[in-house]
Coordinates of C-alpha atoms and ligand atoms in Angstrom, one line a residue:
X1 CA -19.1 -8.8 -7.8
X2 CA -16.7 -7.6 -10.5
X3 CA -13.6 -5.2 -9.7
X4 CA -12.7 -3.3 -12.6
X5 CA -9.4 -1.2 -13.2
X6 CA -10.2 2.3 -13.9
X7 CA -7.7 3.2 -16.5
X8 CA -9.0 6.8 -16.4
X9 CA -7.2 7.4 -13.1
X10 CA -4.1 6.5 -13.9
X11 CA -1.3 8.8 -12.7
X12 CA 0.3 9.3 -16.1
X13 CA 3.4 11.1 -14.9
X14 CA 3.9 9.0 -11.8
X15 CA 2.4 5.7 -12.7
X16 CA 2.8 5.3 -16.6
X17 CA 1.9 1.4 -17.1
X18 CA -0.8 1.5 -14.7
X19 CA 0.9 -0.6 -12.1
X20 CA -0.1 1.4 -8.8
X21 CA -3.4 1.4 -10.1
X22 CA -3.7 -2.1 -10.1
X23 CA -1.7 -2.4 -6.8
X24 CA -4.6 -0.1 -5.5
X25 CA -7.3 -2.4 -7.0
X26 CA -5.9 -5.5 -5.6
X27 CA -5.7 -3.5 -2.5
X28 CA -9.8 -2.9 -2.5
X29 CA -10.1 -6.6 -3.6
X30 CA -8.4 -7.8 -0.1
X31 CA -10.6 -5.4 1.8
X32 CA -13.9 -6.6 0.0
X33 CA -13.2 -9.9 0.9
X34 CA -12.2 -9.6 4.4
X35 CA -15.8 -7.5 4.5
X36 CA -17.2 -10.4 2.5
X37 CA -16.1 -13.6 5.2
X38 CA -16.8 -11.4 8.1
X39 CA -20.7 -11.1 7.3
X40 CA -20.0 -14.9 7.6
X41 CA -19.4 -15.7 3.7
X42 CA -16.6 -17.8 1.8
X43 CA -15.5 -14.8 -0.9
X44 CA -14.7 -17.1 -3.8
X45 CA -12.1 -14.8 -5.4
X46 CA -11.2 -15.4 -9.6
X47 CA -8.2 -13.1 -10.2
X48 CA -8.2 -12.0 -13.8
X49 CA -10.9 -14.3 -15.2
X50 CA -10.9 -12.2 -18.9
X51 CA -8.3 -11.9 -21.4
X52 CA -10.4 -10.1 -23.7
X53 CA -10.8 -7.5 -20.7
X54 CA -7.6 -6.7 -18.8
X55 CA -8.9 -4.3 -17.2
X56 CA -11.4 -6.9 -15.2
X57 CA -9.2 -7.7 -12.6
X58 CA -11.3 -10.0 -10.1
X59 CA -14.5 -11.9 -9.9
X60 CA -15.5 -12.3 -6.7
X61 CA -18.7 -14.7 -5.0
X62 CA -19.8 -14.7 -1.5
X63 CA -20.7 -18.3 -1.0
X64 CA -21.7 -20.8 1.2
X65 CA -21.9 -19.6 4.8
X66 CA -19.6 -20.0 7.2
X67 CA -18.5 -18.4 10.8
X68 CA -16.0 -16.2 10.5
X69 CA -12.8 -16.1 11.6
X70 CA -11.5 -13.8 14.5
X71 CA -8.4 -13.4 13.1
X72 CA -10.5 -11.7 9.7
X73 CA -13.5 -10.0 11.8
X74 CA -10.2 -8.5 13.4
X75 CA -8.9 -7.6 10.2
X76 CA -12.4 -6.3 9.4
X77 CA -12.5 -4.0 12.1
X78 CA -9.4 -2.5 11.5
X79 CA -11.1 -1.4 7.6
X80 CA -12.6 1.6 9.1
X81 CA -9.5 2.6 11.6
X82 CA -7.4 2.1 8.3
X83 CA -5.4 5.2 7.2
X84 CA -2.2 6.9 6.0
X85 CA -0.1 8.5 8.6
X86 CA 2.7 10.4 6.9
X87 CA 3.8 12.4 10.7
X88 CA 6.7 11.4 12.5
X89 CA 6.3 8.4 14.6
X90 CA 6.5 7.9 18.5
X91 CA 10.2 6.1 19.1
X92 CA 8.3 2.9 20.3
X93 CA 10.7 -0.1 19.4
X94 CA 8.1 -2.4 17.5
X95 CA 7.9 -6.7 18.8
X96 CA 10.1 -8.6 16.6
X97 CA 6.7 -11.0 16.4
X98 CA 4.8 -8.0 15.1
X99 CA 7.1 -8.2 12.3
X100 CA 6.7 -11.7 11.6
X101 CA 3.0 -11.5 12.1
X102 CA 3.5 -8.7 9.1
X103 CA 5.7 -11.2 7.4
X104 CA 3.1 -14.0 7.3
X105 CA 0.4 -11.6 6.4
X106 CA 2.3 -11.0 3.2
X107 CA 3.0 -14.4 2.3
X108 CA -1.0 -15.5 3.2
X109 CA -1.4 -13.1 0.0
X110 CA 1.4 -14.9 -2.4
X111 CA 3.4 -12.0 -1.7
X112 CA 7.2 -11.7 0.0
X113 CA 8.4 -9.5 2.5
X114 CA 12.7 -10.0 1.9
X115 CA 14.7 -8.4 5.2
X116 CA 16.6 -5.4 5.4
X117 CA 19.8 -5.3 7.4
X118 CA 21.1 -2.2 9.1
X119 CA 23.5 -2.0 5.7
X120 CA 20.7 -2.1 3.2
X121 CA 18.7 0.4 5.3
X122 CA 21.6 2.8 5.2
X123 CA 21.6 1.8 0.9
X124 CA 18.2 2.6 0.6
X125 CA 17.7 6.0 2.7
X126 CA 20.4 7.4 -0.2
X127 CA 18.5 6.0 -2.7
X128 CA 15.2 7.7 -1.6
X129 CA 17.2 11.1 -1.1
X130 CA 18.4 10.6 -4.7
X131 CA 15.1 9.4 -6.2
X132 CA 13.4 12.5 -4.4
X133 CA 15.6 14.6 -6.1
X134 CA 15.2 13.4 -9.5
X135 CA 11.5 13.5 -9.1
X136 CA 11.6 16.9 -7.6
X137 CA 13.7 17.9 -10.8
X138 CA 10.7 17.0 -13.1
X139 CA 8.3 19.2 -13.5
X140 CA 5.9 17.1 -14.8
X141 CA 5.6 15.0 -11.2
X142 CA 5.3 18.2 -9.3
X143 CA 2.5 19.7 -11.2
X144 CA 1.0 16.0 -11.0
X145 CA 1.4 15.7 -7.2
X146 CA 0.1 19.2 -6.5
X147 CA -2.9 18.3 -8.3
X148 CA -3.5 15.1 -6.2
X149 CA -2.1 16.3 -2.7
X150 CA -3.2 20.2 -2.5
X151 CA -6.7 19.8 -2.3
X152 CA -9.2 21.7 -0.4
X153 CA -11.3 20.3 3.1
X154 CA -14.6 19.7 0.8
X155 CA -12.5 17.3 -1.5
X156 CA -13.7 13.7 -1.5
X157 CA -10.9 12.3 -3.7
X158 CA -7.1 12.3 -3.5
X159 CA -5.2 13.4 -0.8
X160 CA -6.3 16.8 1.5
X161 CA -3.7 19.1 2.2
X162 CA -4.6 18.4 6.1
X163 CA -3.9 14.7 5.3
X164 CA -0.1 15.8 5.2
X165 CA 0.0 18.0 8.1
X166 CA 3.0 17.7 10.2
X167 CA 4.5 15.7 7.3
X168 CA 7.7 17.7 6.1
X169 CA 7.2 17.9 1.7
X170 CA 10.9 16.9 1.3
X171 CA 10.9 13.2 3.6
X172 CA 13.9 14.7 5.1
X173 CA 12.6 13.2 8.6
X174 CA 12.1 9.8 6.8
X175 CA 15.3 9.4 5.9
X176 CA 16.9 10.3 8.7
X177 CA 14.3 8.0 10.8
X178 CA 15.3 4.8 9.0
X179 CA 18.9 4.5 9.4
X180 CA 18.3 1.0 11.3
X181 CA 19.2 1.2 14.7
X182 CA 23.1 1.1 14.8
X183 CA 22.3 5.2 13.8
X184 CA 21.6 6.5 16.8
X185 CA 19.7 6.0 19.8
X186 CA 16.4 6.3 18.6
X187 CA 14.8 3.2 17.6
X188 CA 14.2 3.2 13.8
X189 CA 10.8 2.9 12.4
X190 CA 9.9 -0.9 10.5
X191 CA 10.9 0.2 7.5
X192 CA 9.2 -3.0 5.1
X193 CA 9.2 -4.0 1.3
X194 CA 6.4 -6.0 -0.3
X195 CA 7.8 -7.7 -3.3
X196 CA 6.7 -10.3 -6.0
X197 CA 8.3 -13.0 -8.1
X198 CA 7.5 -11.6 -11.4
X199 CA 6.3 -8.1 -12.4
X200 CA 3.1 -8.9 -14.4
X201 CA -0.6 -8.4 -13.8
X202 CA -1.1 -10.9 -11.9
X203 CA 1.3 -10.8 -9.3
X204 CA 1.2 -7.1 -8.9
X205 CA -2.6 -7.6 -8.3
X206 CA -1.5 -10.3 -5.3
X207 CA 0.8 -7.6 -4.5
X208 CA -1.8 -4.8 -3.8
X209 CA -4.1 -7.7 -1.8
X210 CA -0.6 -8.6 0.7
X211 CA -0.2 -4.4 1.0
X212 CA -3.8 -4.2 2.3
X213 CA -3.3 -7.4 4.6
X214 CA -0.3 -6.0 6.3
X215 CA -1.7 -2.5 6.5
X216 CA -5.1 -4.1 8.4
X217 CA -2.8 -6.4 10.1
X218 CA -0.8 -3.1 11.6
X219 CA -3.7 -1.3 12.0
X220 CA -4.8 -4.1 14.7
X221 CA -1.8 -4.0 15.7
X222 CA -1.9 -0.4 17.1
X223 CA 1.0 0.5 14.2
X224 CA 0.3 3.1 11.8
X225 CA 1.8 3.2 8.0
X226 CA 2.9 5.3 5.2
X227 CA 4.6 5.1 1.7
X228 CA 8.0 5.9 0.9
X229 CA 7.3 5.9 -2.6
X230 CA 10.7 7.3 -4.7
X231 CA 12.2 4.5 -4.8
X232 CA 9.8 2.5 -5.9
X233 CA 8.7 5.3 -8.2
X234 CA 11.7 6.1 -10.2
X235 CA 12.2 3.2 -12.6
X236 CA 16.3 2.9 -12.2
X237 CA 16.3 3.4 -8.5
X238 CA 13.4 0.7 -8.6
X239 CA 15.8 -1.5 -10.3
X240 CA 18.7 -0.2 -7.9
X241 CA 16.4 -1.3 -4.9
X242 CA 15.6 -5.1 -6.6
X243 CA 19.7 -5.7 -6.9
X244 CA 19.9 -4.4 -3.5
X245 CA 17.5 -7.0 -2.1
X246 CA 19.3 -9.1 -3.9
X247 CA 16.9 -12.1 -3.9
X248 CA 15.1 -11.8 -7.6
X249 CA 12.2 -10.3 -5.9
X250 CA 9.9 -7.4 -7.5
X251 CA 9.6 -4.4 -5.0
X252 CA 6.4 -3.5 -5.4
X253 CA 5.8 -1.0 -2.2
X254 CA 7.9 0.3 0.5
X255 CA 6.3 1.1 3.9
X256 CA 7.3 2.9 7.0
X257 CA 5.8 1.6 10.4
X258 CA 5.4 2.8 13.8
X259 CA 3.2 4.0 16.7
X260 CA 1.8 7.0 15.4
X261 CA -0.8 10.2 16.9
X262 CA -4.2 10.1 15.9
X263 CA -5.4 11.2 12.6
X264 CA -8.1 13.5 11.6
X265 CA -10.8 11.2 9.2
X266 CA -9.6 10.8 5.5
X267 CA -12.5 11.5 3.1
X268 CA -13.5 8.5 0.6
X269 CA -14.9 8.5 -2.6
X270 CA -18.9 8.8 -3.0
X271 CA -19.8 5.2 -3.1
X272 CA -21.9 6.3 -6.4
X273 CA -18.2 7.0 -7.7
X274 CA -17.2 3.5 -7.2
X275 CA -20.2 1.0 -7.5
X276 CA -21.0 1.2 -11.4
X277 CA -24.3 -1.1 -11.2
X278 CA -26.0 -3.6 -9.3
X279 CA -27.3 -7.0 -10.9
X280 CA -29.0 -9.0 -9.0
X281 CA -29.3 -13.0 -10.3
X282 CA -31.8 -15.4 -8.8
Ligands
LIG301 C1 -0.2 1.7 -4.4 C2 -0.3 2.9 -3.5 C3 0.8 3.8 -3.5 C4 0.7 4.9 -2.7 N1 1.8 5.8 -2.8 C5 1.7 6.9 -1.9 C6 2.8 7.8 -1.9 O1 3.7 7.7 -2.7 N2 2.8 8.8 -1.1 C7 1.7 9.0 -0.2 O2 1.8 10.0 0.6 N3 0.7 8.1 -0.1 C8 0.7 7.1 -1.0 N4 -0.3 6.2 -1.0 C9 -1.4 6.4 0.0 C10 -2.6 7.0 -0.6 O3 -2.3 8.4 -0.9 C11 -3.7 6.9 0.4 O4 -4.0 5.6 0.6 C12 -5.0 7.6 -0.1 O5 -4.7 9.0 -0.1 C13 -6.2 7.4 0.9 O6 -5.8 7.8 2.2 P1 -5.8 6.7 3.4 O7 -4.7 5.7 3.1 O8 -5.5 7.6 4.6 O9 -7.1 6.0 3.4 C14 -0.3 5.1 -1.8 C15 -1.4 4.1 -1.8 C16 -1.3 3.0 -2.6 C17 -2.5 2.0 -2.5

């Protein structure tokens, strides 16, 4: 099977060099193979196997049998269950072990999940205020997220209005919820970063796989997850955010977690959307 970037949806306001599209891609690639080893196959997985065609991103090969794991019929399970919960979350203090369990999701994928402290969480809800601001200063990204995130209950593509429901438009809830917990007396959501080493292809591709192996991995969990994108978004607050980690790491995608209330379903794309053609070889 061949996973191929579709440069057509591209976010060109939001997303000008493409790379939450292939964060996205990589993201489908982890959840194709997970779906691949549990029907009991190895997915032999070539990332990037053309340099005449960037845009093919993965090769992938169901091979030999084998039984699957638990752990990834587990993961498997959760594909279906998966999905973004942008409402406030119960104030459920999570396991330190679910956070390590998140941890070594991430690095299974080649992908790093650096710490926050309660000073750098404190850092970085400013920086999302001010990155929010700047992008709600441009009108460019609000005609662009109004046409992705206002759409109608028929709509099988981007986000349905419903989808944000209880969600307040300006994250003001987000950033008061992830103060760390010296704040207040609430316990703080997990408030997580998925980095890389390097900020190419590649890695961002490894990237999107780690985001959708910790999102499965919550969703087993019982933890729900959604994006706190400005400051990943906005190029210098991006930039503010890596010197702020302080480690050389790429932050590719920031995610709130927590125990969240149940969600209506999400719609997905028409599978004759996605699936260009099928070849068969003997
Ligand atoms: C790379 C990436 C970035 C995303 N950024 C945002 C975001 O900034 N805000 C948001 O509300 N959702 C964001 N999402 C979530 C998508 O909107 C969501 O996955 C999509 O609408 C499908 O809904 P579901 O996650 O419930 O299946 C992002 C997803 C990916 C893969």
């Amino acid at each position: 099977m061949e996973l191929h970037a579709d440069p057509r949806r591209i976010l060109p306001v939001t997303d000008p060099d493409g790379r939450e599209l292939v964060l996205s891609c990589g993201a489908a690639l982890f959840t194709l193979r997970t779906a691949i080893h549990a029907l009991g196959f190895h997915p032999a997985t070539t990332l990037l196997p053309s340099r005449a065609d960037p845009d093919l991103l993965a090769v992938v090969r169901p091979l030999a049998e084998r039984t699957p794991d638990p752990k990834i019929a587990r993961l498997a399970r959760a594909i279906p269950r998966r999905r973004t919960n942008r409402r406030p979350f119960r104030p459920t203090t999570i396991p330190r072990s679910t956070l390590t369990t998140l941890r070594h999701a991430t690095e299974l994928e080649h992908a790093w999940m650096p710490s926050l402290d309660a000073e750098q969480c404190r850092h970085l809800r400013d920086l999302t205020a001010r990155a929010r601001r700047d992008q709600l200063a441009d009108p460019a990204f609000v005609a662009e997220l109004g046409r992705w995130t206002q759409l109608g209950a028929g709509t099988r593509d981007g986000v349905p209005s419903y989808a944000t429901v209880g969600a307040p438009a300006d994250e003001s809830w987000i950033l008061q919820e992830f103060g760390g917990p010296a704040e207040g007396t609430r316990p703080a959501p997990l408030v997580v970063v998925i980095g890389s080493l390097t900020d190419d292809r590649l890695d961002r591709l490894q990237a999107g796989q780690a985001l959708q192996r910790v999102l499965l991995t919550a969703t087993a969990a019982g933890l729900a997850a959604s994006f706190i994108s400005p400051p990943i978004m906005v190029p210098s607050a991006r930039a503010e955010l890596r010197r702020l980690l302080g480690c050389g790491v790429w932050p590719q995608v920031l995610l709130r977690l927590g125990y969240g209330s149940p969600l209506p379903w999400i719609p997905r794309r028409p599978l004759e959307d996605v699936l260009l053609e099928t070849l068969v070889s003997a």
